[in-house]
Amino acid sequence: IRDVKVSVMGASGGIGQPLSLLLKQSPLVTELSLYDIVNTPGVAADLSHMNTPAKVKAYNGPEQLKDSLKGSQVVIIPAGVPRKPGMTRDDLFNTNASIVRDLAAAMAEVAPKALVAIISNPVNSTVPIASEVLQKAGVYDPNRVFGVTTLDIVRANTFIAESKGLDPQKVNVPVIGGHSGITIIPLISQCTPSISFPDNQLKALTERIQEAGTEVVKAKAGTGSATLSMAFAGARFGLSLIRALNGETGIIECSYVKSNVTDAKYFSTPILLGKNGIEKNLGLGKLSSFEQKLLDAAIPELKKNIQKGEDFVNKK
Ligand code: APR
């Protein structure tokens, strides 16, 4: 096993802590760098007692930001504020846009070759923000910047397995597009194993997958959004990046990336991962007419979200 240093940016948060736990639990990680503006010494001390290989280090506050990133192959970003009831992911834009911009700027300086996985919402806009920042710094490699949409796939697999009485670990549904509301497009027609639903059930299931984050925000009643399932999904995605870095072949994850598959400059599709990030974009596959309509509805919204992210970085 080669040395793999992973940095978690926002490691003390609701997502950051369980995400760091799951990464520390994996023998694939040899160094775990925990960055936040508060509380990382405690989180790191706690995790460091686990008898797994990863060396855990705390970096607290902006003066330690660059050190937290130096030498990292994989950077995972859950930093930012979460949703409260009644908020959309786009309502988080004002706060989280500048957080992601500043973290990307530090990466451009000290870890320009790292693979970066962005969890901070609105992902539809924060991925373009990080990309523009790296671009302006002259170090942008579109194969290395990922928006984490894995929770949408995890949810789709779970809900479909439940409705058909299947083992959720054996169901795999691609979910494409973006990571909010109508931009989330589950491709149930491409599910393995192959299954079908009557139209009304298909529609209800699709809408549940699109609004599943809001289900959690409501249930948490003002105390936050999905953290534990998000950490589970983020760890799965991060570990897939590491497996691919280690030379494992055939690793495929859906992710929101720079794309020319549709009219939207960034778009999530299944991606074959490799040592340099994106090895191959596997594209849309064959869509049902229902899914094609979802795609048509998603594109204008996605384009708007992308433009908003780009404008934020390029404002005069
Ligand atoms: N740099 C690093 N960490 C930061 C910064 C910053 N500039 N600003 C805030 N943080 C940290 C906070 O200190 C906190 O520990 O980010 C963490 C966020 O944790 P929570 O508030 O618990 O939010 P969480 O539920 O983890 O969600 C974070 O992920 O899914 C998205 O929509 C969600 O955008 C939100 C983000």
Coordinates of C-alpha atoms and ligand atoms in Angstrom, one line a residue:
I1 CA 0.0 0.0 0.0
R2 CA 1.4 3.4 -1.0
D3 CA 1.2 6.4 1.3
V4 CA -2.0 8.2 1.1
K5 CA -2.6 11.5 2.8
V6 CA -6.2 12.7 3.0
S7 CA -7.2 16.1 4.2
V8 CA -10.7 16.8 5.5
M9 CA -11.6 20.5 5.4
G10 CA -14.3 21.3 7.9
A11 CA -13.4 18.2 10.0
S12 CA -15.0 19.3 13.2
G13 CA -18.5 19.6 11.7
G14 CA -21.6 17.4 11.6
I15 CA -20.3 15.7 8.4
G16 CA -16.6 16.2 9.1
Q17 CA -16.4 14.2 12.3
P18 CA -18.2 11.0 11.1
L19 CA -16.5 11.3 7.7
S20 CA -13.1 11.5 9.5
L21 CA -14.1 8.5 11.6
L22 CA -14.9 6.4 8.5
L23 CA -11.6 7.4 6.8
K24 CA -9.6 6.6 10.0
Q25 CA -11.3 3.2 10.0
S26 CA -10.0 2.5 6.5
P27 CA -6.6 0.9 6.2
L28 CA -6.3 2.6 2.8
V29 CA -5.5 5.9 4.5
T30 CA -2.0 6.4 6.0
E31 CA -2.3 10.0 7.1
L32 CA -5.4 11.9 8.0
S33 CA -5.2 15.7 8.1
L34 CA -8.0 17.4 9.9
Y35 CA -8.6 21.1 9.2
D36 CA -11.3 23.3 10.6
I37 CA -11.5 26.8 12.1
V38 CA -12.4 25.3 15.5
N39 CA -12.1 22.1 17.6
T40 CA -9.7 19.9 15.5
P41 CA -7.3 19.2 18.4
G42 CA -10.1 17.4 20.2
V43 CA -11.4 15.5 17.2
A44 CA -7.8 14.4 16.3
A45 CA -6.9 13.3 19.8
D46 CA -10.1 11.2 20.0
L47 CA -9.6 9.6 16.6
S48 CA -5.9 9.0 17.1
H49 CA -6.6 6.4 19.7
M50 CA -8.1 4.0 17.1
N51 CA -5.8 1.2 16.3
T52 CA -5.8 1.7 12.6
P53 CA -2.8 2.7 10.5
A54 CA -3.7 6.4 9.7
K55 CA -1.7 9.0 11.5
V56 CA -4.1 11.8 12.6
K57 CA -3.0 15.4 12.7
A58 CA -5.0 18.5 13.7
Y59 CA -4.8 21.8 11.9
N60 CA -6.8 24.6 13.5
G61 CA -7.5 28.0 12.1
P62 CA -6.4 29.8 8.8
E63 CA -2.8 30.1 9.8
Q64 CA -2.5 26.3 9.6
L65 CA -4.6 25.9 6.4
K66 CA -1.7 25.4 4.0
D67 CA 0.1 23.0 6.2
S68 CA -3.1 20.9 6.4
L69 CA -3.1 20.5 2.6
K70 CA 0.6 20.0 1.9
G71 CA 1.4 16.6 0.5
S72 CA -2.3 15.5 0.3
Q73 CA -3.4 13.2 -2.6
V74 CA -7.0 13.6 -1.7
V75 CA -8.8 16.6 -0.2
I76 CA -12.4 16.3 0.9
I77 CA -14.4 19.5 1.7
P78 CA -17.5 19.4 3.9
A79 CA -16.8 22.9 5.4
G80 CA -19.7 25.3 5.5
V81 CA -23.1 26.0 7.0
P82 CA -25.9 23.4 6.6
R83 CA -29.6 24.0 5.7
K84 CA -32.3 24.8 8.2
P85 CA -36.0 24.0 7.5
G86 CA -37.4 26.1 4.6
M87 CA -34.0 26.6 3.1
T88 CA -32.8 25.3 -0.3
R89 CA -29.2 24.4 -0.9
D90 CA -28.9 27.6 -3.0
D91 CA -29.7 29.6 0.2
L92 CA -26.3 28.5 1.5
F93 CA -24.6 30.1 -1.4
N94 CA -23.5 33.4 0.3
T95 CA -21.6 31.7 3.1
N96 CA -20.3 28.6 1.5
A97 CA -19.2 30.2 -1.8
S98 CA -16.4 32.1 -0.1
I99 CA -15.4 29.2 2.1
V100 CA -14.9 27.0 -0.9
R101 CA -13.2 29.8 -2.8
D102 CA -10.6 30.3 0.0
L103 CA -10.0 26.5 0.4
A104 CA -9.5 26.1 -3.4
A105 CA -7.1 29.1 -3.4
A106 CA -4.9 27.4 -0.7
M107 CA -5.0 24.1 -2.6
A108 CA -3.9 25.9 -5.8
E109 CA -0.8 27.0 -3.9
V110 CA 0.2 23.9 -2.0
A111 CA -1.7 20.9 -3.3
P112 CA -2.5 21.6 -7.0
K113 CA -2.3 17.9 -8.0
A114 CA -4.6 16.6 -5.3
L115 CA -7.9 15.1 -6.2
V116 CA -10.6 17.3 -4.6
A117 CA -14.1 16.1 -3.5
I118 CA -16.5 18.9 -2.7
I119 CA -19.4 18.2 -0.4
S120 CA -20.2 21.9 0.6
N121 CA -23.5 23.0 -0.8
P122 CA -24.8 24.1 -3.2
V123 CA -22.5 21.6 -5.0
N124 CA -24.0 22.7 -8.4
S125 CA -22.2 26.0 -7.8
T126 CA -19.3 25.2 -5.5
V127 CA -17.7 22.9 -8.0
P128 CA -17.6 25.7 -10.6
I129 CA -16.3 28.0 -7.9
A130 CA -13.4 25.8 -7.0
S131 CA -12.7 25.1 -10.7
E132 CA -12.6 28.8 -11.6
V133 CA -10.2 29.5 -8.7
L134 CA -7.9 26.8 -9.8
Q135 CA -8.2 27.9 -13.4
K136 CA -7.2 31.5 -12.5
A137 CA -4.2 30.2 -10.5
G138 CA -3.2 28.3 -13.7
V139 CA -3.3 24.8 -12.1
Y140 CA -6.8 23.6 -13.1
D141 CA -7.1 20.0 -14.1
P142 CA -10.8 19.2 -14.8
N143 CA -10.0 15.5 -14.2
R144 CA -9.2 16.2 -10.5
V145 CA -12.2 18.2 -9.3
F146 CA -15.3 16.3 -8.1
G147 CA -18.7 17.2 -6.7
V148 CA -19.8 14.5 -4.3
T149 CA -23.3 13.3 -5.3
T150 CA -22.8 9.8 -3.8
L151 CA -25.6 10.3 -1.3
D152 CA -28.1 10.6 -4.1
I153 CA -27.0 7.2 -5.4
V154 CA -27.0 5.7 -1.8
R155 CA -30.5 7.0 -1.2
A156 CA -31.8 5.8 -4.6
N157 CA -30.3 2.3 -3.9
T158 CA -31.9 2.2 -0.4
F159 CA -35.4 3.4 -1.5
I160 CA -35.6 1.1 -4.5
A161 CA -34.3 -1.9 -2.5
E162 CA -36.9 -1.2 0.2
S163 CA -39.8 -1.0 -2.2
K164 CA -38.8 -4.3 -3.9
G165 CA -37.6 -6.2 -0.8
L166 CA -34.0 -6.4 -2.1
D167 CA -30.6 -6.2 -0.4
P168 CA -29.7 -2.5 -0.7
Q169 CA -26.1 -3.4 -1.1
K170 CA -26.9 -5.2 -4.3
V171 CA -28.9 -2.5 -5.9
N172 CA -27.1 0.1 -8.1
V173 CA -28.9 3.0 -9.6
P174 CA -27.0 5.7 -11.5
V175 CA -28.1 9.2 -10.5
I176 CA -27.0 11.9 -12.9
G177 CA -27.3 15.7 -13.3
G178 CA -26.7 17.9 -10.3
H179 CA -27.1 17.7 -6.5
S180 CA -30.3 19.6 -5.7
G181 CA -34.0 19.2 -6.3
I182 CA -35.0 18.8 -9.9
T183 CA -31.4 18.6 -11.1
I184 CA -31.1 15.2 -9.4
I185 CA -32.0 12.6 -12.1
P186 CA -32.2 9.0 -11.0
L187 CA -31.9 6.6 -13.9
I188 CA -34.1 3.8 -12.6
S189 CA -34.3 2.4 -16.1
Q190 CA -30.6 1.6 -15.8
C191 CA -30.8 0.0 -12.4
T192 CA -29.0 -3.2 -11.7
P193 CA -30.7 -5.6 -11.2
S194 CA -33.2 -4.5 -13.8
I195 CA -36.5 -3.5 -12.2
S196 CA -39.6 -1.7 -13.3
F197 CA -42.3 0.4 -11.6
P198 CA -45.8 1.6 -12.7
D199 CA -45.7 5.2 -13.8
N200 CA -47.2 6.7 -10.6
Q201 CA -44.8 4.8 -8.4
L202 CA -41.8 5.7 -10.6
K203 CA -42.7 9.4 -10.3
A204 CA -43.2 9.2 -6.5
L205 CA -39.9 7.4 -6.1
T206 CA -38.1 9.9 -8.3
E207 CA -39.5 12.8 -6.3
R208 CA -38.5 11.1 -3.0
I209 CA -34.9 10.7 -4.2
Q210 CA -34.8 14.4 -5.3
E211 CA -36.2 15.7 -2.0
A212 CA -34.6 13.2 0.4
G213 CA -32.2 15.8 1.8
T214 CA -35.2 17.9 2.7
E215 CA -36.8 14.9 4.5
V216 CA -33.8 14.9 6.8
V217 CA -33.7 18.7 7.2
K218 CA -37.3 18.5 8.3
A219 CA -36.8 15.6 10.7
K220 CA -33.8 17.4 12.3
A221 CA -36.1 20.4 12.9
G222 CA -33.6 23.2 12.8
T223 CA -30.5 21.3 14.1
G224 CA -29.0 20.6 10.7
S225 CA -29.1 18.5 7.5
A226 CA -27.9 15.0 6.6
T227 CA -24.6 14.4 8.3
L228 CA -24.3 10.7 9.1
S229 CA -25.5 9.3 5.7
M230 CA -23.6 12.1 4.0
A231 CA -20.4 11.0 5.8
F232 CA -21.1 7.4 4.8
A233 CA -21.5 8.5 1.2
G234 CA -18.5 10.9 1.3
A235 CA -16.3 8.2 2.7
R236 CA -17.4 5.8 0.0
F237 CA -16.5 8.3 -2.6
G238 CA -13.2 9.3 -1.1
L239 CA -12.1 5.7 -0.7
S240 CA -13.1 5.0 -4.3
L241 CA -10.7 7.9 -5.3
I242 CA -8.0 6.3 -3.2
R243 CA -8.6 2.8 -4.6
A244 CA -8.2 4.2 -8.1
L245 CA -5.0 6.1 -7.1
N246 CA -3.7 2.8 -5.8
G247 CA -4.1 1.2 -9.2
E248 CA -7.3 -0.7 -8.6
T249 CA -9.2 -0.9 -11.9
G250 CA -12.9 -0.8 -12.7
I251 CA -13.8 1.8 -10.0
I252 CA -16.9 3.7 -11.1
E253 CA -18.7 6.4 -9.2
C254 CA -21.2 9.0 -10.3
S255 CA -19.8 12.5 -9.7
Y256 CA -20.5 16.1 -10.7
V257 CA -17.6 17.1 -12.9
K258 CA -16.6 19.3 -15.8
S259 CA -18.4 17.7 -18.7
N260 CA -19.3 17.9 -22.3
V261 CA -22.0 15.2 -22.1
T262 CA -24.8 17.8 -22.1
D263 CA -25.2 21.6 -22.6
A264 CA -24.4 22.1 -18.9
K265 CA -20.6 22.7 -18.3
Y266 CA -20.7 20.6 -15.2
F267 CA -22.8 17.5 -15.0
S268 CA -22.8 14.3 -13.0
T269 CA -22.6 10.9 -14.8
P270 CA -20.9 7.6 -14.0
I271 CA -17.1 8.2 -14.1
L272 CA -14.4 5.5 -14.4
L273 CA -11.8 6.6 -11.9
G274 CA -8.0 6.2 -12.4
K275 CA -4.6 7.3 -11.0
N276 CA -5.2 10.8 -12.3
G277 CA -8.8 11.2 -11.3
I278 CA -11.2 10.9 -14.2
E279 CA -10.1 8.1 -16.5
K280 CA -13.2 8.1 -18.6
N281 CA -16.6 9.8 -18.5
L282 CA -19.1 7.0 -19.1
G283 CA -21.9 9.4 -20.2
L284 CA -25.6 9.2 -20.0
G285 CA -26.4 5.7 -21.4
K286 CA -29.9 5.2 -22.7
L287 CA -32.6 7.2 -21.1
S288 CA -36.3 6.4 -20.9
S289 CA -38.7 9.1 -22.1
F290 CA -39.5 9.9 -18.5
E291 CA -35.8 10.4 -17.7
Q292 CA -35.3 12.5 -20.8
K293 CA -38.0 14.9 -19.6
L294 CA -36.3 15.1 -16.2
L295 CA -33.0 15.9 -18.0
D296 CA -34.7 18.6 -20.1
A297 CA -36.1 20.2 -16.9
A298 CA -32.8 20.0 -15.1
I299 CA -30.5 21.7 -17.7
P300 CA -31.7 25.3 -17.4
E301 CA -31.6 25.1 -13.6
L302 CA -28.1 23.6 -13.7
K303 CA -26.8 26.2 -16.1
K304 CA -28.1 29.0 -13.8
N305 CA -26.4 27.4 -10.8
I306 CA -23.1 27.1 -12.7
Q307 CA -23.3 30.7 -13.9
K308 CA -23.9 31.9 -10.4
G309 CA -20.7 30.1 -9.2
E310 CA -18.6 31.4 -12.1
D311 CA -19.9 34.9 -11.6
F312 CA -19.0 34.8 -7.9
V313 CA -15.3 34.2 -8.7
N314 CA -15.2 36.5 -11.7
K315 CA -17.1 39.5 -10.3
K316 CA -15.3 42.7 -11.1
Ligands
APR1 N1 -12.8 26.5 6.8 C1 -12.9 25.3 7.4 N2 -13.9 24.9 8.0 C2 -15.0 25.8 8.2 C3 -14.9 27.1 7.6 C4 -13.7 27.4 6.9 N3 -13.6 28.6 6.4 N4 -16.1 27.7 8.0 C5 -16.8 26.8 8.7 N5 -16.1 25.7 8.8 C6 -16.5 24.5 9.5 C7 -17.3 24.7 10.8 O1 -16.4 25.2 11.8 C8 -17.9 23.4 11.1 O2 -17.1 22.6 11.9 O3 -17.3 23.6 8.8 C9 -18.0 22.8 9.7 C10 -19.5 22.6 9.2 O4 -20.1 21.8 10.1 P1 -21.7 21.9 10.4 O5 -22.0 23.3 10.6 O6 -22.0 20.9 11.4 O7 -22.3 21.5 8.9 P2 -22.5 20.1 8.2 O8 -23.8 19.5 8.5 O9 -21.3 19.3 8.4 O10 -22.6 20.6 6.7 C11 -21.5 21.2 6.0 O11 -21.9 20.2 3.9 O12 -23.7 18.9 3.0 C12 -23.1 20.2 3.1 O13 -25.0 21.5 3.0 C13 -24.0 21.1 3.8 O14 -22.8 22.9 3.1 C14 -23.1 22.2 4.2 C15 -21.8 21.4 4.5

